């Protein structure tokens, strides 16, 4: 089975957009590939999170991924900072990576602009740490969003260059595995584009029924259908997208027909959407609560994940040390 590795940024809680995007594709992938997932807490240091938040953020995101269906038996899930082996590979890769190419990475340039007082070396070498995350497992595929294209290019460069310098065929070049193309883009409730944390238009997986209802009822609409069988404006089509992802086909058809014969009442539509989103979210929310109240279980899952990751990383590292000329 092909190896798949991906890192998860521990930045806040999961929302419906994450769920129907990355998370669902991870859950599907664990059935078809030899997957490993990890929480990238070292990477989060580039912006200096509060010490008291670091472990807690990792636990929350771990609980939420598990609640969504990541099965640690099929796909070990670990916390990046539990596997120190990564650091040794990070150092080796840094020795073969040029400051010119790191300086050209747009995410670096952007961050440098956002935090001009803290353009640190960790930020600069973000791509080589990411390359170490991937190459230590000799992964072939990496499910990432489009924004990770350049980091992935750097990871391939690291693999290629290492192989070239030492005349070996050791690291496979990891390929991007875009889930975003197949995944549904969940729209925001404010009628604008997609659901996103920074847009402030999210339904979170931990939201209770009342909160979800309130958010849905506030969603932007228009004057209603005026002429039969007319195309739907974006804000309304967005509402129908929720029917598409959370409701049954019959429900979708019912409201589609009401739109087409101009008898649709948005109040009814929103009520239905709220109900069906609640049905999707409720069982996940219950599992999140279960996991977050059981830190022993969470810590055990993370520890077991780290053990398996360390085994895989050490096997790679032993070879790498030997290839470079160190005692393995
Ligand atoms: N850079 C990724 C992001 O911002 C997170 C990440 C860190 C990652 N290491 C990785 C993703 C390794 C895939 C593989 O989303």
mmCIF file of C-alpha atoms and ligand atoms in Angstrom:
data_model
loop_
_atom_site.group_PDB
_atom_site.id
_atom_site.type_symbol
_atom_site.label_atom_id
_atom_site.label_comp_id
_atom_site.label_asym_id
_atom_site.label_seq_id
_atom_site.Cartn_x
_atom_site.Cartn_y
_atom_site.Cartn_z
ATOM 1 C CA UNK A 1 0.000 0.000 0.000
ATOM 2 C CA UNK A 2 1.247 3.456 -0.866
ATOM 3 C CA UNK A 3 2.378 5.671 1.990
ATOM 4 C CA UNK A 4 0.436 8.837 2.675
ATOM 5 C CA UNK A 5 1.442 11.457 5.230
ATOM 6 C CA UNK A 6 -0.168 14.726 6.122
ATOM 7 C CA UNK A 7 0.236 17.414 8.749
ATOM 8 C CA UNK A 8 -2.578 19.237 10.464
ATOM 9 C CA UNK A 9 -2.188 22.782 11.720
ATOM 10 C CA UNK A 10 -3.519 23.024 15.278
ATOM 11 C CA UNK A 11 -5.298 26.292 14.651
ATOM 12 C CA UNK A 12 -8.669 26.309 16.344
ATOM 13 C CA UNK A 13 -11.730 24.142 16.007
ATOM 14 C CA UNK A 14 -13.003 22.319 12.960
ATOM 15 C CA UNK A 15 -15.977 23.690 11.043
ATOM 16 C CA UNK A 16 -18.247 22.207 8.382
ATOM 17 C CA UNK A 17 -15.913 23.466 5.646
ATOM 18 C CA UNK A 18 -12.994 21.519 7.128
ATOM 19 C CA UNK A 19 -15.191 18.484 7.630
ATOM 20 C CA UNK A 20 -16.432 18.213 4.052
ATOM 21 C CA UNK A 21 -12.979 19.165 2.769
ATOM 22 C CA UNK A 22 -9.797 17.790 4.309
ATOM 23 C CA UNK A 23 -11.217 15.716 7.131
ATOM 24 C CA UNK A 24 -13.615 13.570 5.105
ATOM 25 C CA UNK A 25 -10.954 12.882 2.515
ATOM 26 C CA UNK A 26 -8.527 11.807 5.264
ATOM 27 C CA UNK A 27 -11.172 9.447 6.611
ATOM 28 C CA UNK A 28 -11.664 7.974 3.170
ATOM 29 C CA UNK A 29 -7.943 7.733 2.483
ATOM 30 C CA UNK A 30 -7.250 5.714 5.590
ATOM 31 C CA UNK A 31 -9.187 2.869 3.943
ATOM 32 C CA UNK A 32 -7.192 2.950 0.727
ATOM 33 C CA UNK A 33 -3.659 3.888 1.754
ATOM 34 C CA UNK A 34 -1.049 3.360 4.423
ATOM 35 C CA UNK A 35 -1.737 6.679 6.144
ATOM 36 C CA UNK A 36 -0.158 8.614 8.954
ATOM 37 C CA UNK A 37 -1.394 11.934 10.213
ATOM 38 C CA UNK A 38 0.221 14.305 12.647
ATOM 39 C CA UNK A 39 -0.458 17.566 14.411
ATOM 40 C CA UNK A 40 2.159 20.104 13.386
ATOM 41 C CA UNK A 41 2.784 21.776 16.741
ATOM 42 C CA UNK A 42 6.427 22.642 15.995
ATOM 43 C CA UNK A 43 5.337 24.472 12.884
ATOM 44 C CA UNK A 44 2.920 26.511 14.986
ATOM 45 C CA UNK A 45 5.886 27.997 16.898
ATOM 46 C CA UNK A 46 6.659 30.322 14.009
ATOM 47 C CA UNK A 47 4.025 32.627 15.475
ATOM 48 C CA UNK A 48 4.782 32.109 19.219
ATOM 49 C CA UNK A 49 1.607 30.611 20.687
ATOM 50 C CA UNK A 50 1.120 30.841 24.453
ATOM 51 C CA UNK A 51 2.834 27.991 26.358
ATOM 52 C CA UNK A 52 -0.414 27.025 28.077
ATOM 53 C CA UNK A 53 -2.129 26.647 24.691
ATOM 54 C CA UNK A 54 0.268 24.277 22.958
ATOM 55 C CA UNK A 55 -0.749 20.926 24.419
ATOM 56 C CA UNK A 56 -4.374 21.917 24.713
ATOM 57 C CA UNK A 57 -4.638 22.897 21.025
ATOM 58 C CA UNK A 58 -3.112 19.578 20.041
ATOM 59 C CA UNK A 59 -5.583 17.662 22.216
ATOM 60 C CA UNK A 60 -8.559 19.542 20.804
ATOM 61 C CA UNK A 61 -7.612 18.935 17.202
ATOM 62 C CA UNK A 62 -6.820 15.293 17.962
ATOM 63 C CA UNK A 63 -10.227 14.815 19.618
ATOM 64 C CA UNK A 64 -11.976 16.431 16.666
ATOM 65 C CA UNK A 65 -10.226 14.338 14.026
ATOM 66 C CA UNK A 66 -10.962 11.174 15.964
ATOM 67 C CA UNK A 67 -14.585 12.245 16.373
ATOM 68 C CA UNK A 68 -14.812 12.707 12.601
ATOM 69 C CA UNK A 69 -13.718 9.136 12.004
ATOM 70 C CA UNK A 70 -9.942 8.932 11.892
ATOM 71 C CA UNK A 71 -9.244 5.434 13.165
ATOM 72 C CA UNK A 72 -5.818 5.299 14.839
ATOM 73 C CA UNK A 73 -5.631 1.541 14.148
ATOM 74 C CA UNK A 74 -5.783 2.221 10.425
ATOM 75 C CA UNK A 75 -4.033 5.568 10.387
ATOM 76 C CA UNK A 76 -1.763 6.373 13.314
ATOM 77 C CA UNK A 77 -2.127 9.972 14.410
ATOM 78 C CA UNK A 78 0.649 11.613 16.385
ATOM 79 C CA UNK A 79 1.903 14.931 17.644
ATOM 80 C CA UNK A 80 4.907 16.208 15.681
ATOM 81 C CA UNK A 81 6.881 17.199 18.793
ATOM 82 C CA UNK A 82 6.673 13.631 20.151
ATOM 83 C CA UNK A 83 8.921 12.362 17.361
ATOM 84 C CA UNK A 84 12.314 14.003 17.848
ATOM 85 C CA UNK A 85 13.814 11.931 15.005
ATOM 86 C CA UNK A 86 12.292 14.454 12.629
ATOM 87 C CA UNK A 87 14.771 17.060 13.864
ATOM 88 C CA UNK A 88 17.803 15.102 12.759
ATOM 89 C CA UNK A 89 16.484 14.770 9.238
ATOM 90 C CA UNK A 90 15.502 18.463 9.333
ATOM 91 C CA UNK A 91 19.148 19.309 10.086
ATOM 92 C CA UNK A 92 20.452 17.095 7.287
ATOM 93 C CA UNK A 93 17.995 18.569 4.797
ATOM 94 C CA UNK A 94 18.886 22.112 5.837
ATOM 95 C CA UNK A 95 22.508 21.431 4.884
ATOM 96 C CA UNK A 96 21.438 20.816 1.286
ATOM 97 C CA UNK A 97 18.917 23.627 0.979
ATOM 98 C CA UNK A 98 19.922 27.050 -0.289
ATOM 99 C CA UNK A 99 18.860 30.295 1.330
ATOM 100 C CA UNK A 100 17.992 31.648 -2.109
ATOM 101 C CA UNK A 101 15.303 29.064 -2.734
ATOM 102 C CA UNK A 102 13.883 29.330 0.790
ATOM 103 C CA UNK A 103 13.694 33.103 0.410
ATOM 104 C CA UNK A 104 11.607 32.754 -2.736
ATOM 105 C CA UNK A 105 8.820 30.786 -1.037
ATOM 106 C CA UNK A 106 5.756 33.024 -1.130
ATOM 107 C CA UNK A 107 4.342 31.850 2.204
ATOM 108 C CA UNK A 108 7.633 32.955 3.776
ATOM 109 C CA UNK A 109 7.502 36.327 2.072
ATOM 110 C CA UNK A 110 3.897 36.795 3.149
ATOM 111 C CA UNK A 111 4.606 35.869 6.776
ATOM 112 C CA UNK A 112 7.645 38.124 6.780
ATOM 113 C CA UNK A 113 5.389 40.971 5.718
ATOM 114 C CA UNK A 114 2.769 40.084 8.363
ATOM 115 C CA UNK A 115 5.265 39.859 11.219
ATOM 116 C CA UNK A 116 8.216 42.094 10.272
ATOM 117 C CA UNK A 117 9.526 42.076 13.859
ATOM 118 C CA UNK A 118 9.799 38.307 13.935
ATOM 119 C CA UNK A 119 11.234 37.012 10.670
ATOM 120 C CA UNK A 120 12.915 34.057 12.350
ATOM 121 C CA UNK A 121 14.992 31.192 11.023
ATOM 122 C CA UNK A 122 12.213 28.719 11.855
ATOM 123 C CA UNK A 123 9.879 30.577 9.578
ATOM 124 C CA UNK A 124 12.561 30.592 6.925
ATOM 125 C CA UNK A 125 13.150 26.833 7.168
ATOM 126 C CA UNK A 126 9.448 25.955 7.486
ATOM 127 C CA UNK A 127 9.634 24.081 4.152
ATOM 128 C CA UNK A 128 12.577 21.891 5.218
ATOM 129 C CA UNK A 129 10.824 20.906 8.447
ATOM 130 C CA UNK A 130 7.793 20.027 6.367
ATOM 131 C CA UNK A 131 10.023 18.061 3.993
ATOM 132 C CA UNK A 132 11.447 16.163 6.989
ATOM 133 C CA UNK A 133 7.886 15.382 8.179
ATOM 134 C CA UNK A 134 7.177 13.762 4.849
ATOM 135 C CA UNK A 135 10.496 12.225 3.840
ATOM 136 C CA UNK A 136 11.091 10.575 7.210
ATOM 137 C CA UNK A 137 8.272 8.184 6.294
ATOM 138 C CA UNK A 138 9.315 8.051 2.661
ATOM 139 C CA UNK A 139 5.749 8.990 1.803
ATOM 140 C CA UNK A 140 4.628 8.958 -1.823
ATOM 141 C CA UNK A 141 1.496 11.048 -1.459
ATOM 142 C CA UNK A 142 0.637 14.085 0.619
ATOM 143 C CA UNK A 143 -2.954 15.339 0.811
ATOM 144 C CA UNK A 144 -2.700 19.123 0.992
ATOM 145 C CA UNK A 145 -4.521 22.229 -0.122
ATOM 146 C CA UNK A 146 -3.461 24.344 -3.081
ATOM 147 C CA UNK A 147 -1.691 26.777 -0.725
ATOM 148 C CA UNK A 148 0.948 24.117 0.005
ATOM 149 C CA UNK A 149 2.130 23.785 -3.589
ATOM 150 C CA UNK A 150 5.437 25.551 -3.070
ATOM 151 C CA UNK A 151 6.203 23.734 0.170
ATOM 152 C CA UNK A 152 5.592 20.467 -1.643
ATOM 153 C CA UNK A 153 7.897 21.557 -4.447
ATOM 154 C CA UNK A 154 10.583 22.152 -1.815
ATOM 155 C CA UNK A 155 9.984 18.692 -0.328
ATOM 156 C CA UNK A 156 10.482 17.140 -3.762
ATOM 157 C CA UNK A 157 13.603 19.219 -4.260
ATOM 158 C CA UNK A 158 14.978 17.965 -0.922
ATOM 159 C CA UNK A 159 14.344 14.364 -1.956
ATOM 160 C CA UNK A 160 15.805 14.799 -5.432
ATOM 161 C CA UNK A 161 18.863 16.649 -4.232
ATOM 162 C CA UNK A 162 19.655 14.152 -1.489
ATOM 163 C CA UNK A 163 19.406 11.300 -3.979
ATOM 164 C CA UNK A 164 21.583 13.197 -6.439
ATOM 165 C CA UNK A 165 24.311 14.255 -3.982
ATOM 166 C CA UNK A 166 24.778 10.749 -2.648
ATOM 167 C CA UNK A 167 24.042 8.893 -5.863
ATOM 168 C CA UNK A 168 21.181 6.921 -4.375
ATOM 169 C CA UNK A 169 17.540 6.263 -5.141
ATOM 170 C CA UNK A 170 16.513 6.560 -1.528
ATOM 171 C CA UNK A 171 13.744 9.134 -1.153
ATOM 172 C CA UNK A 172 10.675 8.961 -3.386
ATOM 173 C CA UNK A 173 9.499 12.352 -4.587
ATOM 174 C CA UNK A 174 6.276 13.010 -2.685
ATOM 175 C CA UNK A 175 3.321 13.974 -4.848
ATOM 176 C CA UNK A 176 0.552 16.404 -3.910
ATOM 177 C CA UNK A 177 -2.766 14.769 -3.514
ATOM 178 C CA UNK A 178 -5.424 17.421 -3.898
ATOM 179 C CA UNK A 179 -8.635 16.644 -2.135
ATOM 180 C CA UNK A 180 -9.964 20.110 -2.795
ATOM 181 C CA UNK A 181 -10.813 19.266 -6.391
ATOM 182 C CA UNK A 182 -13.163 16.460 -5.485
ATOM 183 C CA UNK A 183 -14.374 17.804 -2.154
ATOM 184 C CA UNK A 184 -17.461 19.976 -1.889
ATOM 185 C CA UNK A 185 -16.709 23.584 -1.200
ATOM 186 C CA UNK A 186 -18.889 24.536 1.709
ATOM 187 C CA UNK A 187 -20.114 28.113 1.317
ATOM 188 C CA UNK A 188 -20.290 30.702 4.068
ATOM 189 C CA UNK A 189 -23.635 31.698 5.541
ATOM 190 C CA UNK A 190 -23.098 35.346 4.747
ATOM 191 C CA UNK A 191 -23.478 34.740 1.049
ATOM 192 C CA UNK A 192 -19.804 35.350 0.430
ATOM 193 C CA UNK A 193 -17.570 32.623 -0.908
ATOM 194 C CA UNK A 194 -16.535 29.747 1.292
ATOM 195 C CA UNK A 195 -16.807 28.910 4.954
ATOM 196 C CA UNK A 196 -13.661 29.975 6.761
ATOM 197 C CA UNK A 197 -12.501 30.843 10.235
ATOM 198 C CA UNK A 198 -11.119 34.218 9.231
ATOM 199 C CA UNK A 199 -14.391 35.036 7.445
ATOM 200 C CA UNK A 200 -16.307 34.489 10.691
ATOM 201 C CA UNK A 201 -19.094 32.617 8.905
ATOM 202 C CA UNK A 202 -18.572 29.125 10.279
ATOM 203 C CA UNK A 203 -20.689 26.392 11.722
ATOM 204 C CA UNK A 204 -18.373 24.533 14.072
ATOM 205 C CA UNK A 205 -18.522 20.826 14.727
ATOM 206 C CA UNK A 206 -18.868 21.624 18.420
ATOM 207 C CA UNK A 207 -21.813 24.009 17.904
ATOM 208 C CA UNK A 208 -25.014 22.910 19.630
ATOM 209 C CA UNK A 209 -28.375 22.684 17.844
ATOM 210 C CA UNK A 210 -29.500 26.097 19.018
ATOM 211 C CA UNK A 211 -26.339 27.801 17.849
ATOM 212 C CA UNK A 212 -26.548 26.063 14.476
ATOM 213 C CA UNK A 213 -30.192 27.079 14.041
ATOM 214 C CA UNK A 214 -29.447 30.678 14.883
ATOM 215 C CA UNK A 215 -26.583 30.809 12.411
ATOM 216 C CA UNK A 216 -28.639 29.257 9.622
ATOM 217 C CA UNK A 217 -31.684 31.460 10.228
ATOM 218 C CA UNK A 218 -29.441 34.520 9.913
ATOM 219 C CA UNK A 219 -28.113 33.421 6.519
ATOM 220 C CA UNK A 220 -28.332 35.995 3.757
ATOM 221 C CA UNK A 221 -31.185 35.614 1.210
ATOM 222 C CA UNK A 222 -32.928 37.775 -1.381
ATOM 223 C CA UNK A 223 -36.505 38.637 -2.377
ATOM 224 C CA UNK A 224 -37.345 35.141 -3.442
ATOM 225 C CA UNK A 225 -37.967 33.454 -6.809
ATOM 226 C CA UNK A 226 -39.703 35.811 -9.238
ATOM 227 C CA UNK A 227 -39.972 33.920 -12.514
ATOM 228 C CA UNK A 228 -40.402 30.143 -12.842
ATOM 229 C CA UNK A 229 -37.334 28.022 -13.561
ATOM 230 C CA UNK A 230 -34.872 30.884 -13.257
ATOM 231 C CA UNK A 231 -31.271 30.240 -12.263
ATOM 232 C CA UNK A 232 -30.517 30.771 -8.585
ATOM 233 C CA UNK A 233 -28.384 33.723 -7.512
ATOM 234 C CA UNK A 234 -25.239 32.802 -5.599
ATOM 235 C CA UNK A 235 -26.565 33.430 -2.080
ATOM 236 C CA UNK A 236 -29.488 31.088 -2.715
ATOM 237 C CA UNK A 237 -27.435 28.480 -4.517
ATOM 238 C CA UNK A 238 -25.216 28.482 -1.433
ATOM 239 C CA UNK A 239 -28.201 27.489 0.696
ATOM 240 C CA UNK A 240 -28.983 24.704 -1.734
ATOM 241 C CA UNK A 241 -25.402 23.491 -1.363
ATOM 242 C CA UNK A 242 -26.170 22.771 2.282
ATOM 243 C CA UNK A 243 -29.158 20.693 1.184
ATOM 244 C CA UNK A 244 -26.883 18.877 -1.203
ATOM 245 C CA UNK A 245 -24.354 17.924 1.461
ATOM 246 C CA UNK A 246 -26.517 17.422 4.569
ATOM 247 C CA UNK A 247 -30.004 16.462 3.333
ATOM 248 C CA UNK A 248 -31.536 13.609 1.410
ATOM 249 C CA UNK A 249 -32.010 13.716 -2.324
ATOM 250 C CA UNK A 250 -35.789 13.920 -1.890
ATOM 251 C CA UNK A 251 -35.457 16.960 0.327
ATOM 252 C CA UNK A 252 -33.239 18.635 -2.243
ATOM 253 C CA UNK A 253 -35.717 17.863 -5.018
ATOM 254 C CA UNK A 254 -38.635 19.129 -2.932
ATOM 255 C CA UNK A 255 -37.058 22.543 -2.437
ATOM 256 C CA UNK A 256 -35.679 22.658 -5.951
ATOM 257 C CA UNK A 257 -39.214 22.243 -7.295
ATOM 258 C CA UNK A 258 -40.514 24.902 -4.920
ATOM 259 C CA UNK A 259 -37.857 27.249 -6.240
ATOM 260 C CA UNK A 260 -38.768 26.447 -9.813
ATOM 261 C CA UNK A 261 -42.478 27.096 -9.389
ATOM 262 C CA UNK A 262 -41.831 30.168 -7.250
ATOM 263 C CA UNK A 263 -43.519 28.857 -4.094
ATOM 264 C CA UNK A 264 -40.341 28.610 -2.041
ATOM 265 C CA UNK A 265 -40.365 30.247 1.364
ATOM 266 C CA UNK A 266 -36.884 30.863 2.704
ATOM 267 C CA UNK A 267 -38.025 30.382 6.291
ATOM 268 C CA UNK A 268 -39.019 26.780 5.515
ATOM 269 C CA UNK A 269 -35.827 26.173 3.572
ATOM 270 C CA UNK A 270 -33.662 27.450 6.403
ATOM 271 C CA UNK A 271 -35.538 25.413 8.972
ATOM 272 C CA UNK A 272 -34.937 22.290 6.947
ATOM 273 C CA UNK A 273 -31.244 23.122 6.450
ATOM 274 C CA UNK A 274 -30.762 23.813 10.149
ATOM 275 C CA UNK A 275 -32.408 20.512 11.038
ATOM 276 C CA UNK A 276 -30.289 18.528 8.601
ATOM 277 C CA UNK A 277 -27.017 20.215 9.562
ATOM 278 C CA UNK A 278 -27.840 19.435 13.194
ATOM 279 C CA UNK A 279 -28.351 15.801 12.226
ATOM 280 C CA UNK A 280 -24.896 15.748 10.614
ATOM 281 C CA UNK A 281 -23.138 17.597 13.414
ATOM 282 C CA UNK A 282 -24.797 16.146 16.538
ATOM 283 C CA UNK A 283 -23.132 12.704 16.554
ATOM 284 C CA UNK A 284 -19.737 14.259 15.816
ATOM 285 C CA UNK A 285 -20.234 16.818 18.576
ATOM 286 C CA UNK A 286 -21.110 14.052 21.030
ATOM 287 C CA UNK A 287 -17.956 12.158 20.159
ATOM 288 C CA UNK A 288 -15.866 15.330 20.501
ATOM 289 C CA UNK A 289 -17.236 15.771 24.022
ATOM 290 C CA UNK A 290 -16.469 12.146 24.837
ATOM 291 C CA UNK A 291 -12.886 12.409 23.633
ATOM 292 C CA UNK A 292 -12.137 15.786 25.185
ATOM 293 C CA UNK A 293 -13.359 14.567 28.559
ATOM 294 C CA UNK A 294 -11.032 11.566 28.334
ATOM 295 C CA UNK A 295 -7.529 13.007 28.191
ATOM 296 C CA UNK A 296 -6.045 9.658 29.239
ATOM 297 C CA UNK A 297 -7.446 8.049 26.126
ATOM 298 C CA UNK A 298 -6.328 10.956 23.925
ATOM 299 C CA UNK A 299 -2.828 10.848 25.353
ATOM 300 C CA UNK A 300 -2.656 7.087 24.863
ATOM 301 C CA UNK A 301 -3.720 7.357 21.226
ATOM 302 C CA UNK A 302 -1.119 10.081 20.653
ATOM 303 C CA UNK A 303 1.568 8.041 22.396
ATOM 304 C CA UNK A 304 0.837 4.936 20.342
ATOM 305 C CA UNK A 305 0.786 7.020 17.193
ATOM 306 C CA UNK A 306 4.159 8.510 18.095
ATOM 307 C CA UNK A 307 5.631 5.063 18.694
ATOM 308 C CA UNK A 308 4.655 3.916 15.239
ATOM 309 C CA UNK A 309 5.844 7.149 13.678
ATOM 310 C CA UNK A 310 9.162 6.923 15.491
ATOM 311 C CA UNK A 311 9.680 3.389 14.239
ATOM 312 C CA UNK A 312 9.068 4.493 10.684
ATOM 313 C CA UNK A 313 11.254 7.606 11.062
ATOM 314 C CA UNK A 314 14.110 5.679 12.691
ATOM 315 C CA UNK A 315 14.190 3.108 9.907
ATOM 316 C CA UNK A 316 14.647 5.961 7.428
ATOM 317 C CA UNK A 317 17.115 7.828 9.603
ATOM 318 C CA UNK A 318 19.377 4.805 10.069
ATOM 319 C CA UNK A 319 19.746 4.547 6.309
ATOM 320 C CA UNK A 320 20.211 8.284 5.920
ATOM 321 C CA UNK A 321 22.987 8.403 8.532
ATOM 322 C CA UNK A 322 24.773 5.577 6.765
ATOM 323 C CA UNK A 323 24.404 7.200 3.350
ATOM 324 C CA UNK A 324 25.794 10.506 4.667
ATOM 325 C CA UNK A 325 28.690 8.748 6.384
ATOM 326 C CA UNK A 326 27.686 8.589 10.024
ATOM 327 C CA UNK A 327 27.394 5.523 12.187
ATOM 328 C CA UNK A 328 23.866 4.238 11.730
HETATM 329 N N1 LIG B 1 2.168 23.310 6.108
HETATM 330 C C1 LIG B 1 0.954 22.575 6.308
HETATM 331 C C2 LIG B 1 -0.212 23.569 6.412
HETATM 332 O O1 LIG B 1 0.013 24.722 6.677
HETATM 333 C C3 LIG B 1 1.016 21.721 7.550
HETATM 334 C C4 LIG B 1 2.102 20.713 7.456
HETATM 335 C C5 LIG B 1 3.249 20.677 8.187
HETATM 336 C C6 LIG B 1 2.127 19.612 6.570
HETATM 337 N N2 LIG B 1 3.994 19.600 7.837
HETATM 338 C C7 LIG B 1 3.350 18.909 6.846
HETATM 339 C C8 LIG B 1 1.252 19.123 5.595
HETATM 340 C C9 LIG B 1 3.677 17.762 6.154
HETATM 341 C C10 LIG B 1 1.601 17.976 4.899
HETATM 342 C C11 LIG B 1 2.816 17.302 5.177
HETATM 343 O O2 LIG B 1 -1.337 23.173 6.234
#
